[in-house]
PDB file of C-alpha atoms and ligand atoms in Angstrom:
ATOM      1  CA  UNK A 521     120.769 121.383 106.246  1.00 81.00           C
ATOM      2  CA  UNK A 522     123.436 119.347 104.577  1.00 96.00           C
ATOM      3  CA  UNK A 523     125.353 117.172 107.149  1.00 98.00           C
ATOM      4  CA  UNK A 524     128.483 114.984 106.603  1.00 98.00           C
ATOM      5  CA  UNK A 525     129.462 111.529 107.454  1.00 98.00           C
ATOM      6  CA  UNK A 526     132.527 109.674 107.805  1.00 99.00           C
ATOM      7  CA  UNK A 527     133.180 105.988 105.692  1.00 99.00           C
ATOM      8  CA  UNK A 528     135.660 103.725 104.835  1.00 99.00           C
ATOM      9  CA  UNK A 529     135.687 100.896 102.205  1.00 99.00           C
ATOM     10  CA  UNK A 530     137.355  98.381 103.688  1.00 99.00           C
ATOM     11  CA  UNK A 531     140.079  96.299 102.613  1.00 98.00           C
ATOM     12  CA  UNK A 532     137.717  92.931 101.998  1.00 98.00           C
ATOM     13  CA  UNK A 533     135.944  95.528  99.507  1.00 98.00           C
ATOM     14  CA  UNK A 534     139.117  96.991  98.021  1.00 98.00           C
ATOM     15  CA  UNK A 535     140.575  93.735  97.626  1.00 98.00           C
ATOM     16  CA  UNK A 536     137.498  92.409  95.794  1.00 98.00           C
ATOM     17  CA  UNK A 537     137.864  95.156  93.513  1.00 98.00           C
ATOM     18  CA  UNK A 538     134.315  96.373  94.491  1.00 98.00           C
ATOM     19  CA  UNK A 539     135.469 100.121  95.499  1.00 98.00           C
ATOM     20  CA  UNK A 540     134.082 101.038  92.307  1.00 98.00           C
ATOM     21  CA  UNK A 541     130.782  99.882  92.320  1.00 98.00           C
ATOM     22  CA  UNK A 542     130.228 101.056  96.361  1.00 99.00           C
ATOM     23  CA  UNK A 543     131.024 104.648  94.982  1.00 98.00           C
ATOM     24  CA  UNK A 544     128.463 104.330  92.515  1.00 98.00           C
ATOM     25  CA  UNK A 545     126.000 103.081  95.155  1.00 98.00           C
ATOM     26  CA  UNK A 546     127.143 105.719  97.171  1.00 98.00           C
ATOM     27  CA  UNK A 547     126.740 108.988  94.579  1.00 98.00           C
ATOM     28  CA  UNK A 548     123.387 107.366  93.394  1.00 98.00           C
ATOM     29  CA  UNK A 549     121.961 107.613  96.865  1.00 98.00           C
ATOM     30  CA  UNK A 550     122.694 111.605  96.816  1.00 98.00           C
ATOM     31  CA  UNK A 551     125.847 111.661  98.344  1.00 98.00           C
ATOM     32  CA  UNK A 552     128.745 114.487  97.417  1.00 98.00           C
ATOM     33  CA  UNK A 553     132.104 113.024  98.177  1.00 98.00           C
ATOM     34  CA  UNK A 554     133.538 115.516 100.430  1.00 98.00           C
ATOM     35  CA  UNK A 555     137.284 114.132 100.371  1.00 98.00           C
ATOM     36  CA  UNK A 556     138.455 110.794  99.575  1.00 98.00           C
ATOM     37  CA  UNK A 557     142.070 109.370  99.942  1.00 98.00           C
ATOM     38  CA  UNK A 558     143.313 105.575  99.337  1.00 98.00           C
ATOM     39  CA  UNK A 559     145.713 104.759 102.360  1.00 98.00           C
ATOM     40  CA  UNK A 560     147.396 101.366 104.324  1.00 98.00           C
ATOM     41  CA  UNK A 561     146.925 102.114 107.945  1.00 98.00           C
ATOM     42  CA  UNK A 562     148.926 100.611 110.763  1.00 98.00           C
ATOM     43  CA  UNK A 563     147.447  98.871 113.304  1.00 98.00           C
ATOM     44  CA  UNK A 564     148.300 101.477 116.326  1.00 98.00           C
ATOM     45  CA  UNK A 565     145.945 103.679 113.626  1.00 98.00           C
ATOM     46  CA  UNK A 566     142.866 101.477 113.909  1.00 98.00           C
ATOM     47  CA  UNK A 567     143.210 100.829 117.474  1.00 98.00           C
ATOM     48  CA  UNK A 568     143.032 104.597 118.060  1.00 98.00           C
ATOM     49  CA  UNK A 569     140.016 104.768 115.660  1.00 98.00           C
ATOM     50  CA  UNK A 570     138.051 102.052 116.767  1.00 98.00           C
ATOM     51  CA  UNK A 571     139.037 102.480 120.584  1.00 97.00           C
ATOM     52  CA  UNK A 572     135.293 102.646 121.756  1.00 97.00           C
ATOM     53  CA  UNK A 573     135.491  98.600 120.933  1.00 98.00           C
ATOM     54  CA  UNK A 574     138.767  98.103 122.888  1.00 98.00           C
ATOM     55  CA  UNK A 575     138.817  94.856 125.006  1.00 98.00           C
ATOM     56  CA  UNK A 576     135.856  93.403 122.821  1.00 98.00           C
ATOM     57  CA  UNK A 577     136.088  89.962 121.338  1.00 98.00           C
ATOM     58  CA  UNK A 578     136.816  91.231 118.017  1.00 98.00           C
ATOM     59  CA  UNK A 579     138.763  94.090 118.550  1.00 98.00           C
ATOM     60  CA  UNK A 580     142.268  93.008 118.066  1.00 98.00           C
ATOM     61  CA  UNK A 581     141.444  90.843 114.593  1.00 98.00           C
ATOM     62  CA  UNK A 582     139.310  93.807 113.350  1.00 98.00           C
ATOM     63  CA  UNK A 583     142.411  95.908 113.445  1.00 98.00           C
ATOM     64  CA  UNK A 584     144.612  93.477 111.836  1.00 98.00           C
ATOM     65  CA  UNK A 585     141.828  93.487 108.786  1.00 98.00           C
ATOM     66  CA  UNK A 586     141.850  97.111 108.939  1.00 98.00           C
ATOM     67  CA  UNK A 587     145.892  97.052 108.985  1.00 98.00           C
ATOM     68  CA  UNK A 588     145.226  94.120 106.120  1.00 98.00           C
ATOM     69  CA  UNK A 589     145.539  96.217 102.896  1.00 98.00           C
ATOM     70  CA  UNK A 590     144.534  99.188 101.830  1.00 98.00           C
ATOM     71  CA  UNK A 591     141.123 101.086 101.694  1.00 99.00           C
ATOM     72  CA  UNK A 592     139.800 104.224 100.868  1.00 99.00           C
ATOM     73  CA  UNK A 593     138.948 106.885 103.883  1.00 99.00           C
ATOM     74  CA  UNK A 594     136.056 109.341 102.594  1.00 98.00           C
ATOM     75  CA  UNK A 595     134.030 111.798 104.411  1.00 98.00           C
ATOM     76  CA  UNK A 596     130.368 112.388 102.663  1.00 98.00           C
ATOM     77  CA  UNK A 597     127.775 115.230 102.663  1.00 98.00           C
ATOM     78  CA  UNK A 598     124.035 115.359 101.937  1.00 98.00           C
ATOM     79  CA  UNK A 599     121.192 116.233 104.021  1.00 98.00           C
ATOM     80  CA  UNK A 600     120.883 113.351 106.750  1.00 98.00           C
ATOM     81  CA  UNK A 601     124.138 111.793 105.685  1.00 98.00           C
ATOM     82  CA  UNK A 602     124.868 110.021 108.778  1.00 98.00           C
ATOM     83  CA  UNK A 603     121.203 107.571 109.123  1.00 98.00           C
ATOM     84  CA  UNK A 604     121.038 107.792 105.514  1.00 98.00           C
ATOM     85  CA  UNK A 605     124.487 106.186 104.948  1.00 99.00           C
ATOM     86  CA  UNK A 606     123.871 103.481 107.748  1.00 98.00           C
ATOM     87  CA  UNK A 607     120.670 102.499 105.903  1.00 98.00           C
ATOM     88  CA  UNK A 608     122.269 102.298 102.892  1.00 98.00           C
ATOM     89  CA  UNK A 609     125.085 100.040 104.003  1.00 98.00           C
ATOM     90  CA  UNK A 610     122.521  97.805 105.919  1.00 98.00           C
ATOM     91  CA  UNK A 611     123.293  95.421 108.803  1.00 98.00           C
ATOM     92  CA  UNK A 612     126.585  95.189 110.496  1.00 98.00           C
ATOM     93  CA  UNK A 613     126.380  91.468 110.065  1.00 98.00           C
ATOM     94  CA  UNK A 614     125.609  90.868 105.983  1.00 98.00           C
ATOM     95  CA  UNK A 615     123.637  87.725 106.740  1.00 97.00           C
ATOM     96  CA  UNK A 616     120.897  90.375 108.224  1.00 98.00           C
ATOM     97  CA  UNK A 617     121.463  93.208 105.915  1.00 98.00           C
ATOM     98  CA  UNK A 618     118.428  93.902 103.697  1.00 98.00           C
ATOM     99  CA  UNK A 619     118.335  93.657 100.009  1.00 98.00           C
ATOM    100  CA  UNK A 620     119.839  96.001  98.148  1.00 98.00           C
ATOM    101  CA  UNK A 621     122.093  97.577 100.770  1.00 98.00           C
ATOM    102  CA  UNK A 622     125.452  97.528 100.377  1.00 98.00           C
ATOM    103  CA  UNK A 623     126.784  94.767 102.830  1.00 98.00           C
ATOM    104  CA  UNK A 624     123.947  92.807 101.504  1.00 98.00           C
ATOM    105  CA  UNK A 625     125.908  92.787  97.791  1.00 98.00           C
ATOM    106  CA  UNK A 626     129.529  93.556  98.767  1.00 98.00           C
ATOM    107  CA  UNK A 627     130.045  91.988 102.392  1.00 98.00           C
ATOM    108  CA  UNK A 628     131.381  88.772 103.135  1.00 96.00           C
ATOM    109  CA  UNK A 629     131.164  88.458 106.741  1.00 98.00           C
ATOM    110  CA  UNK A 630     130.703  90.428 109.867  1.00 98.00           C
ATOM    111  CA  UNK A 631     134.278  91.675 109.987  1.00 98.00           C
ATOM    112  CA  UNK A 632     135.040  91.830 106.621  1.00 98.00           C
ATOM    113  CA  UNK A 633     131.736  93.980 105.634  1.00 98.00           C
ATOM    114  CA  UNK A 634     132.922  95.795 102.711  1.00 98.00           C
ATOM    115  CA  UNK A 635     132.518  99.637 104.334  1.00 98.00           C
ATOM    116  CA  UNK A 636     132.262 101.296 107.364  1.00 98.00           C
ATOM    117  CA  UNK A 637     129.913 104.545 108.431  1.00 98.00           C
ATOM    118  CA  UNK A 638     129.718 106.700 111.324  1.00 98.00           C
ATOM    119  CA  UNK A 639     127.021 105.631 113.837  1.00 98.00           C
ATOM    120  CA  UNK A 640     125.843 109.261 115.263  1.00 98.00           C
ATOM    121  CA  UNK A 641     126.739 113.336 114.339  1.00 98.00           C
ATOM    122  CA  UNK A 642     129.611 113.326 117.225  1.00 98.00           C
ATOM    123  CA  UNK A 643     131.198 109.995 116.128  1.00 98.00           C
ATOM    124  CA  UNK A 644     131.474 111.763 112.524  1.00 98.00           C
ATOM    125  CA  UNK A 645     132.884 114.517 113.650  1.00 98.00           C
ATOM    126  CA  UNK A 646     135.401 112.424 115.882  1.00 98.00           C
ATOM    127  CA  UNK A 647     136.186 110.310 112.691  1.00 98.00           C
ATOM    128  CA  UNK A 648     136.974 112.853 110.304  1.00 98.00           C
ATOM    129  CA  UNK A 649     138.937 114.782 112.386  1.00 98.00           C
ATOM    130  CA  UNK A 650     141.167 111.858 112.911  1.00 98.00           C
ATOM    131  CA  UNK A 651     141.815 110.702 109.079  1.00 98.00           C
ATOM    132  CA  UNK A 652     141.726 114.524 107.942  1.00 98.00           C
ATOM    133  CA  UNK A 653     143.363 117.456 108.122  1.00 98.00           C
ATOM    134  CA  UNK A 654     140.923 120.766 107.942  1.00 96.00           C
ATOM    135  CA  UNK A 655     142.602 121.642 104.588  1.00 97.00           C
ATOM    136  CA  UNK A 656     141.510 118.682 102.810  1.00 97.00           C
ATOM    137  CA  UNK A 657     137.701 119.194 103.277  1.00 96.00           C
ATOM    138  CA  UNK A 658     136.895 121.530 100.521  1.00 82.00           C
TER     139      UNK A 658
HETATM  140  P1  CMP B 606     131.931  98.949 111.831  1.00 84.68           P
HETATM  141  O1  CMP B 606     130.737  99.566 111.415  1.00 84.68           O
HETATM  142  O2  CMP B 606     134.151  99.255 110.780  1.00 84.68           O
HETATM  143  O3  CMP B 606     132.121  99.067 113.065  1.00 84.68           O
HETATM  144  C1  CMP B 606     133.001  97.890 114.373  1.00 84.68           C
HETATM  145  C2  CMP B 606     133.197  97.020 113.332  1.00 84.68           C
HETATM  146  O4  CMP B 606     134.000  95.926 113.996  1.00 84.68           O
HETATM  147  C3  CMP B 606     131.936  96.687 112.408  1.00 84.68           C
HETATM  148  O5  CMP B 606     131.797  97.399 111.329  1.00 84.68           O
HETATM  149  C4  CMP B 606     132.842  94.867 112.267  1.00 84.68           C
HETATM  150  O6  CMP B 606     133.636  95.145 110.894  1.00 84.68           O
HETATM  151  C5  CMP B 606     133.636  94.601 113.122  1.00 84.68           C
HETATM  152  N1  CMP B 606     132.311  93.329 114.045  1.00 84.68           N
HETATM  153  C6  CMP B 606     131.399  94.626 114.814  1.00 84.68           C
HETATM  154  N2  CMP B 606     130.925  93.353 115.440  1.00 84.68           N
HETATM  155  C7  CMP B 606     131.494  92.334 115.815  1.00 84.68           C
HETATM  156  C8  CMP B 606     131.500  91.319 115.673  1.00 84.68           C
HETATM  157  N3  CMP B 606     130.878  90.274 116.945  1.00 84.68           N
HETATM  158  N4  CMP B 606     132.480  90.147 115.202  1.00 84.68           N
HETATM  159  C9  CMP B 606     133.385  90.174 114.276  1.00 84.68           C
HETATM  160  N5  CMP B 606     133.328  91.955 113.623  1.00 84.68           N
HETATM  161  C10 CMP B 606     132.792  92.686 114.446  1.00 84.68           C
END
């Protein structure tokens, strides 16, 4: 059964000109891009999106970073999309990311780590609904 997940090409990767290369990796891995939009988000929007991390030491700098420039918001679809995207992305800290993963290739640090992917199916549903209206998901 096809499953949907939510992903972001983060501002660091957009600034460095890695968007196309990251999208190519995603498509090569068999994902369909259901929806995609380039947007600059506010710090308040970032705080709502990352609400589960409220109070953690990296929360404020993370929300500053995510609102520091344009990013790409995406809904992706394939069988086992949530787990397969996490595998394709690699570990949160690029220093621990496996060879061949997106973060190994394109991430600069644990915060500026190029890409986000939902960590579970229910998280994906929340994250898709946070950024996309139903009519945008064709
Ligand atoms: P992401 O997958 O988008 O989910 C939460 C984000 O917080 C994570 O990627 C990183 O960008 C950031 N993050 C997680 N842990 C840390 C940390 N220890 N220090 C700084 N940033 C972190």
